[in-house]
N, CA, C and O of each residue as an XYZ file, in Angstrom:
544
protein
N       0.823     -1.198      0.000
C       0.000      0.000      0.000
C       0.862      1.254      0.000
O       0.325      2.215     -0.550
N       1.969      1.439      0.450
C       2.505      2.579      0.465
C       3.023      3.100     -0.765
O       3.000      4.282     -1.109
N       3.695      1.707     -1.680
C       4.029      2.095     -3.298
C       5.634      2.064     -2.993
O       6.215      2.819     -3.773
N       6.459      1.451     -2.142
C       7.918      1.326     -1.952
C       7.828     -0.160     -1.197
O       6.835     -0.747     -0.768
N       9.157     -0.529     -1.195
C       9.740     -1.828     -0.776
C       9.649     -1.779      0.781
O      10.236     -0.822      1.286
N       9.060     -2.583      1.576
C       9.289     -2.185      2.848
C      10.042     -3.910      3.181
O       9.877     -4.922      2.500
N      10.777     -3.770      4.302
C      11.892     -4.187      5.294
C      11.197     -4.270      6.188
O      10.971     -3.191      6.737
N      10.260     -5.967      7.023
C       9.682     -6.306      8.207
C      11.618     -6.414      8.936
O      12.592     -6.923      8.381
N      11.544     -5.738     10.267
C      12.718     -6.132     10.756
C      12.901     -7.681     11.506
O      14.015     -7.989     11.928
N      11.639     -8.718     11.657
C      12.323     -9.923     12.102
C      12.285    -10.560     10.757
O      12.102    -11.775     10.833
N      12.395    -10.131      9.643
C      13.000    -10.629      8.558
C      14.665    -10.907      8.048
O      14.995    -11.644      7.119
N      15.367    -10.297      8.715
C      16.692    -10.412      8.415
C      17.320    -11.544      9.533
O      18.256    -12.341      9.469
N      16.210    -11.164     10.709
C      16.725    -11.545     11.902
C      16.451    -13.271     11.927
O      17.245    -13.977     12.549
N      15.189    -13.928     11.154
C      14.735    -15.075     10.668
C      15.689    -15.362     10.163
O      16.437    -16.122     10.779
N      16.026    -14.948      9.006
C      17.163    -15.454      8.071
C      18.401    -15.922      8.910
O      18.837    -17.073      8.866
N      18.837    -15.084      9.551
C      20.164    -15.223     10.189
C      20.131    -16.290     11.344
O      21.103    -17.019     11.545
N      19.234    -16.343     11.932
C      19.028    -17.036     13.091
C      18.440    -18.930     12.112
O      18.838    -20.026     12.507
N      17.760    -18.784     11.243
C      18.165    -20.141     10.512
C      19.106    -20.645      9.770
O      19.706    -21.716      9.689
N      19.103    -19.691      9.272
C      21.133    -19.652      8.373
C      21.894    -20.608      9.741
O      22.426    -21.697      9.530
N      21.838    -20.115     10.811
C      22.674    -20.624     12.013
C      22.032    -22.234     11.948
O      22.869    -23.132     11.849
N      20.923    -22.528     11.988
C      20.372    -23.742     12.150
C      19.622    -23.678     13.651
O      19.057    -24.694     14.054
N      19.630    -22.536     14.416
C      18.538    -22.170     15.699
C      17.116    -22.687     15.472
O      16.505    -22.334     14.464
N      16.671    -23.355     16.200
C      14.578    -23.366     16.659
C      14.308    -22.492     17.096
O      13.549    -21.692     16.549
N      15.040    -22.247     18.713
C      14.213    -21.696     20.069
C      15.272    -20.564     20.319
O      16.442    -20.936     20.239
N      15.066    -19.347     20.585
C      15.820    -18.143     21.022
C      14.560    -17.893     21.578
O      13.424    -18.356     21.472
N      15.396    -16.600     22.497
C      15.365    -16.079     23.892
C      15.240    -14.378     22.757
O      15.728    -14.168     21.647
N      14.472    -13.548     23.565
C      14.056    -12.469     23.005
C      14.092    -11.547     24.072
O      13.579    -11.994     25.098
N      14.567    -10.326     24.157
C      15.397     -9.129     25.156
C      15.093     -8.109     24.112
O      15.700     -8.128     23.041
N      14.015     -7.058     24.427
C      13.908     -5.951     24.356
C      12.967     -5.059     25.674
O      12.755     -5.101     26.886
N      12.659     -4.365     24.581
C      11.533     -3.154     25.626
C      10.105     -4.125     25.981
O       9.847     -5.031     25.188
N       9.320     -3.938     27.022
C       8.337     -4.763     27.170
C       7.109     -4.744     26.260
O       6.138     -5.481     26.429
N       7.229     -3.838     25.276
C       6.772     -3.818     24.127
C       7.064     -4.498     22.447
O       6.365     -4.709     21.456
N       8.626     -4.690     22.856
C       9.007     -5.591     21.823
C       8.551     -6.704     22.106
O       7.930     -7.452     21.350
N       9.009     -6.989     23.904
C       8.809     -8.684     23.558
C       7.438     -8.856     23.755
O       7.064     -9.861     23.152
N       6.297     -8.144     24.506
C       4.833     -8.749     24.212
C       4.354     -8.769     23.253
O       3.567     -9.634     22.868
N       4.784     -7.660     22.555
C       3.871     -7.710     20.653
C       4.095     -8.288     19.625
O       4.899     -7.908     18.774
N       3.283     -9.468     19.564
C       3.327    -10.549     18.774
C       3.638     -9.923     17.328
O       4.230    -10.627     16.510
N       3.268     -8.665     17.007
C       3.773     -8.404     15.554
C       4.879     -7.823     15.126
O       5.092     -7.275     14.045
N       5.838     -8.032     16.392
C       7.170     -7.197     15.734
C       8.246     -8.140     15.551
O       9.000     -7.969     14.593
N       8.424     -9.118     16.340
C       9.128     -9.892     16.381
C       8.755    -11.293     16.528
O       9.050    -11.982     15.551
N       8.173    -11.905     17.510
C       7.758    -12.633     17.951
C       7.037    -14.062     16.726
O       7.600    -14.940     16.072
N       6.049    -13.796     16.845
C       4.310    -13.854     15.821
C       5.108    -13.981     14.467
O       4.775    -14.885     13.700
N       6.079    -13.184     14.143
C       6.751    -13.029     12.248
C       7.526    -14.123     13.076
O       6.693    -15.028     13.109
N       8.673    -14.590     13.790
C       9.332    -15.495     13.718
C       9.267    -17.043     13.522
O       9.945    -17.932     13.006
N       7.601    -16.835     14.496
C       6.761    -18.247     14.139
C       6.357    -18.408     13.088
O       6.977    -19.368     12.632
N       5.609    -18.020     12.319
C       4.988    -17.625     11.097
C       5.412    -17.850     10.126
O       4.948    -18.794      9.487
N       6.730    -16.885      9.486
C       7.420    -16.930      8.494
C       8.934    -17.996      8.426
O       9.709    -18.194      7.490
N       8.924    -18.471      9.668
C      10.246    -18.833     10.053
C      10.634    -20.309     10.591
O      11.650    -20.966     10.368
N       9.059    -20.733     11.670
C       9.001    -21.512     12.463
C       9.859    -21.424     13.577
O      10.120    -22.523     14.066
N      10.452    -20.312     14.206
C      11.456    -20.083     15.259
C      10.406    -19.990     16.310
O       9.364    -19.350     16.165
N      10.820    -20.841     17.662
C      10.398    -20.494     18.483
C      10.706    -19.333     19.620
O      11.466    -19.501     20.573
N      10.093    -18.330     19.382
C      10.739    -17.330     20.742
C      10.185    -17.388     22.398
O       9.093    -16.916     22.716
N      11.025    -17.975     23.282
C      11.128    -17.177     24.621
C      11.044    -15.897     25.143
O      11.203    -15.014     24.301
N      10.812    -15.478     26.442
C      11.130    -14.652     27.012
C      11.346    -14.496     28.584
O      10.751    -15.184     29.413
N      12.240    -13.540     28.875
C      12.218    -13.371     30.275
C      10.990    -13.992     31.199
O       9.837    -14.021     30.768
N      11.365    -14.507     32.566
C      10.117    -14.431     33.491
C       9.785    -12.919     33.483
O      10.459    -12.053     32.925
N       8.551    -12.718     34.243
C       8.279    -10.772     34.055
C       8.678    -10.307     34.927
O       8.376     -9.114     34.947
N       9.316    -10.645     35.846
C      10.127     -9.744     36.799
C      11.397     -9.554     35.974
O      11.585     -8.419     35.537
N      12.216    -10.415     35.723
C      13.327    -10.148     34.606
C      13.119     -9.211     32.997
O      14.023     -8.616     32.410
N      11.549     -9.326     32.525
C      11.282     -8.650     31.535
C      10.895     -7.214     31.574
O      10.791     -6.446     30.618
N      10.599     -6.859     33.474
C      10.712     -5.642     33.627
C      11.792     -4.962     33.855
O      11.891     -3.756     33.629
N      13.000     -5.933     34.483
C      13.893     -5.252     34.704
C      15.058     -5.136     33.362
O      16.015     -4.373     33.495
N      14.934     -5.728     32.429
C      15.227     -5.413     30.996
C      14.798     -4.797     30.658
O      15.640     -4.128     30.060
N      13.223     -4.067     30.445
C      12.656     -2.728     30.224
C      13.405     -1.746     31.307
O      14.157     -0.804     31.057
N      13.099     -2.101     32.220
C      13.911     -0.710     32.896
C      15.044     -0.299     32.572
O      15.349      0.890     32.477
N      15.913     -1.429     32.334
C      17.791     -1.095     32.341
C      17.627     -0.175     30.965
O      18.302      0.854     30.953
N      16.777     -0.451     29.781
C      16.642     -0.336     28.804
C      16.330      1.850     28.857
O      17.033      2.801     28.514
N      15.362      1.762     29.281
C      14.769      2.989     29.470
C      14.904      4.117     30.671
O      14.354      5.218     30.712
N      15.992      3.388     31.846
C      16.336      4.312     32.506
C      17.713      4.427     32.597
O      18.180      5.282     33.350
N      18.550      3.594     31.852
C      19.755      3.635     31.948
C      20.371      4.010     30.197
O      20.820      5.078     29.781
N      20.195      2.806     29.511
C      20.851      2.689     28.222
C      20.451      3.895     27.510
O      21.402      4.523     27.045
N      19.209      4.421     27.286
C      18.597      5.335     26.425
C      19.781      6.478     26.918
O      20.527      6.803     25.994
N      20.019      7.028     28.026
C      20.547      7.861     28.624
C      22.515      8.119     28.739
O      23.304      8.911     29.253
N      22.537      6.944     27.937
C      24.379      6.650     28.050
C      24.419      5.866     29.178
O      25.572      5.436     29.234
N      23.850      5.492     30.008
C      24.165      4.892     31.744
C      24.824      3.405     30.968
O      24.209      2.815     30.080
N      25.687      3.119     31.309
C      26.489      1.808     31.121
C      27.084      1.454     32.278
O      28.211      1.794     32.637
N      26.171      0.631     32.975
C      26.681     -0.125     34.489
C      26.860     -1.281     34.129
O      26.415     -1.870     33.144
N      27.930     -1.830     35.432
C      28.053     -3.271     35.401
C      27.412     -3.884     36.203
O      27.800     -5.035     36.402
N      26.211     -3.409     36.973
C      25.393     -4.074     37.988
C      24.624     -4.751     36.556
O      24.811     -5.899     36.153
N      23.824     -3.837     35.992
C      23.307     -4.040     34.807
C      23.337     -4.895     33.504
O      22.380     -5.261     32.822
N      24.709     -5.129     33.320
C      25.718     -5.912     32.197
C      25.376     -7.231     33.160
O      24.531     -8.028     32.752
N      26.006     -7.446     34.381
C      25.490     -8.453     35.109
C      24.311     -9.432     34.852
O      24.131    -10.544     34.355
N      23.437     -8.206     35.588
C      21.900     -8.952     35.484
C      21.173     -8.986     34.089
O      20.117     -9.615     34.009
N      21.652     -8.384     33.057
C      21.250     -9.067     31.883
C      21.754    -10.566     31.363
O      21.196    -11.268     30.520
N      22.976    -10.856     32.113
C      23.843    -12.010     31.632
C      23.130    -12.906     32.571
O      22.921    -14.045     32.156
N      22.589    -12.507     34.133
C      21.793    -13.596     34.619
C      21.051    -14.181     34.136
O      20.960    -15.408     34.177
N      20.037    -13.084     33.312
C      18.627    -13.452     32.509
C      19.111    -14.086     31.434
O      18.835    -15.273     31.265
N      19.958    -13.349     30.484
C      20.409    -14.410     29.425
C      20.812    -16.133     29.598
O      20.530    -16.979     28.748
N      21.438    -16.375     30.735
C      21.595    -17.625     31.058
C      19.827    -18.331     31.668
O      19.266    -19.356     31.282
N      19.465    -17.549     32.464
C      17.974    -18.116     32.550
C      17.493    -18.858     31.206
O      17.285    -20.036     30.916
N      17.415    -17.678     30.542
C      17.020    -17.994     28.776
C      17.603    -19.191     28.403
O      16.872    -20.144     28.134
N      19.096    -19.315     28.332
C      20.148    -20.329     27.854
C      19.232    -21.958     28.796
O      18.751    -22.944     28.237
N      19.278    -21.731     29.930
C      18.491    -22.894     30.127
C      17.504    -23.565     30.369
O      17.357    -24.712     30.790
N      16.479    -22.378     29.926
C      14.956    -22.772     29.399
C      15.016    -23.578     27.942
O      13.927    -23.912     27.475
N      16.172    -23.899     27.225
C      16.213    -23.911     25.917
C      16.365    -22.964     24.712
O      16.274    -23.435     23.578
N      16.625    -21.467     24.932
C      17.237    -21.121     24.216
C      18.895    -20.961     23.318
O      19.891    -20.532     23.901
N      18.904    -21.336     22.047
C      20.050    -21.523     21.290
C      21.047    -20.219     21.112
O      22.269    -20.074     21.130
N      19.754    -19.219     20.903
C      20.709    -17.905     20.647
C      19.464    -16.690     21.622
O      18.367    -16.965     22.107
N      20.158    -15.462     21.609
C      19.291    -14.293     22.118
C      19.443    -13.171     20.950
O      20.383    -12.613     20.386
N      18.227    -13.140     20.894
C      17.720    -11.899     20.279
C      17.641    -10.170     21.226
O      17.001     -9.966     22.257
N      18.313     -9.375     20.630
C      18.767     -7.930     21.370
C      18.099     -7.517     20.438
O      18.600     -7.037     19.422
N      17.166     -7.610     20.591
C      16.011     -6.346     19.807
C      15.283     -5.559     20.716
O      14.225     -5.840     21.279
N      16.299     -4.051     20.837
C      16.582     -3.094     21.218
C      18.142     -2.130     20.789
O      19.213     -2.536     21.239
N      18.101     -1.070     20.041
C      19.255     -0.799     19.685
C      20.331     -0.711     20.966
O      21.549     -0.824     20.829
N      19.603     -0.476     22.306
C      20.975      0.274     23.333
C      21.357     -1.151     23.542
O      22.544     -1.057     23.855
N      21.027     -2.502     23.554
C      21.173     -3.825     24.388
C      22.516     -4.358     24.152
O      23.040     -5.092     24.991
N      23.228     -3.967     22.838
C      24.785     -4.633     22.044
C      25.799     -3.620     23.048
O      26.930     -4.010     23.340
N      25.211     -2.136     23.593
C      25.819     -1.789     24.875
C      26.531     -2.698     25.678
O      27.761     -2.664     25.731
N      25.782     -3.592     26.374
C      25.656     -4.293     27.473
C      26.274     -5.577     27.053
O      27.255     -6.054     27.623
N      25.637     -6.157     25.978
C      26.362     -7.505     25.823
C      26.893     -7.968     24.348
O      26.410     -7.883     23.219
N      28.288     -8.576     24.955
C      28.647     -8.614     23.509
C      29.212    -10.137     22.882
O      29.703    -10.952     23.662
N      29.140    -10.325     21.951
C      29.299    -11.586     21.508
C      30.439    -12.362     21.990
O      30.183    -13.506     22.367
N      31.612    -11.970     22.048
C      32.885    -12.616     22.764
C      32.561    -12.778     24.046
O      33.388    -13.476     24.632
N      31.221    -12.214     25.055
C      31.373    -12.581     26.273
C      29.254    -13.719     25.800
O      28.098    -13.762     26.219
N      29.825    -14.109     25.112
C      28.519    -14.885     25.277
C      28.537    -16.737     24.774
O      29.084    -17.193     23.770
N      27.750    -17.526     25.848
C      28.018    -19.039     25.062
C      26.945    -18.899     24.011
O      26.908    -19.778     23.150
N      26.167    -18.028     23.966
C      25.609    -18.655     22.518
C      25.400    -17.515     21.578
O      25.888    -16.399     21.757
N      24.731    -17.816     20.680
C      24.973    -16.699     19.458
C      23.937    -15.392     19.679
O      22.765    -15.625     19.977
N      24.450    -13.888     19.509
C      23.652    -13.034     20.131
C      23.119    -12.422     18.394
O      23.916    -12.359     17.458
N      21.255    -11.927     18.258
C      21.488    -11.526     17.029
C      20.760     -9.993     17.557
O      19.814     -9.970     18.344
N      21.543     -8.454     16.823
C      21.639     -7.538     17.559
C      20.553     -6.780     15.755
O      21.029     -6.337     14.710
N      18.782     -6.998     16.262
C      18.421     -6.833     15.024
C      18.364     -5.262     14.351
O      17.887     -4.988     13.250
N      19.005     -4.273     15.354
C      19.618     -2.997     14.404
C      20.574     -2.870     13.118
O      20.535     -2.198     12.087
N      21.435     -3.807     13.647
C      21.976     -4.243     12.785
C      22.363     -5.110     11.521
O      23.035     -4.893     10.512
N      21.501     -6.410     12.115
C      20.506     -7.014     10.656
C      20.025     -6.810     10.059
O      19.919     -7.481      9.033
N      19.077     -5.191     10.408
C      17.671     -5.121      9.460
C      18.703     -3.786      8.660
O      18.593     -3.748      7.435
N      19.503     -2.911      9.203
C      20.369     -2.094      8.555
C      21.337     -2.594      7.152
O      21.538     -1.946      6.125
N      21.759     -3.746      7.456
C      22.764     -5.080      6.740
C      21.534     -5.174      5.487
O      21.849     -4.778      4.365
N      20.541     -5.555      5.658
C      19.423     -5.803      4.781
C      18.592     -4.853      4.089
O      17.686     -5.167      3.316
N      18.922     -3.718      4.383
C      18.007     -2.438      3.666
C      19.486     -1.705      2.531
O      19.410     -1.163      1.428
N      20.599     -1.980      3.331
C      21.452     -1.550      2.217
C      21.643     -2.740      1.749
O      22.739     -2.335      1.362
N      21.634     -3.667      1.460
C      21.350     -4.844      0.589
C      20.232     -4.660     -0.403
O      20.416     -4.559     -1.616
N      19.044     -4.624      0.204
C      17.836     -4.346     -1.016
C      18.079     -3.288     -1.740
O      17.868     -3.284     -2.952
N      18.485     -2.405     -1.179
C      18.896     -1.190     -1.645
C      20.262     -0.887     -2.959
O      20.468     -0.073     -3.859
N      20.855     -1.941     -2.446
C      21.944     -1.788     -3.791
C      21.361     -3.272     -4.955
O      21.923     -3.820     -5.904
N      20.725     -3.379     -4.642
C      19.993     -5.220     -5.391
C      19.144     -4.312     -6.824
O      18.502     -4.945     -7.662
């Protein structure tokens, strides 16, 4: 309807996360990313068959918070870096393969050399993929 190419952003993030050979990831954003089945979530099942996780909701608030009272703001703590790596391991042994950082401030906090499993940081996927369509 708009009359241009549009870029769903768990489209790059699908790709990459099956390219890997992943089912089940773990999903870390704002408490709006991860409840709304249409941004990420809902497209991963759908188009992808990926299963996504998420935080318990005490952990999914306090990932919204770190998110919106710290990261938005420059705040880069290591109490913070911490307790995201708690939750990420929560994730890791509910059965998640990889974590999804869909949130731009979250690659702040955690970074792939400090992680056992594969982190996909979808600012940067869906960016990778629009200058891709874009030069195609």
């Amino acid at each position: 309807a708009a009359g241009i190419p549009l870029l769903h952003i768990a489209d790059p993030l699908g790709e990459a996360i099956k390219a890997d050979g992943l089912h089940k990831v773990g999903l870390l954003g704002s408490c709006f990313t991860m409840e709304d089945d249409r941004i990420i979530k809902g497209t991963l099942a759908a188009r992808y068959g990926i299963e996504t996780i998420l935080p318990n909701k005490a952990d999914a608030v306090e990932v919204d918070r770190i998110i919106l009272d710290e990261l938005v703001r420059g705040e880069l703590r290591q109490a913070s870096r911490s307790r995201y790596s708690v939750i990420v391991a929560d994730l890791v042994s509910r059965g998640a393969e990889g974590i999804i950082l869909g949130c731009t401030e979250i690659p702040l906090l955690l970074r792939a050399e400090n992680s056992a499993v594969p982190l996909y940081d979808t600012a940067t996927l869906h960016a990778l993929a629009a200058v891709e369509q874009a030069l195609a």
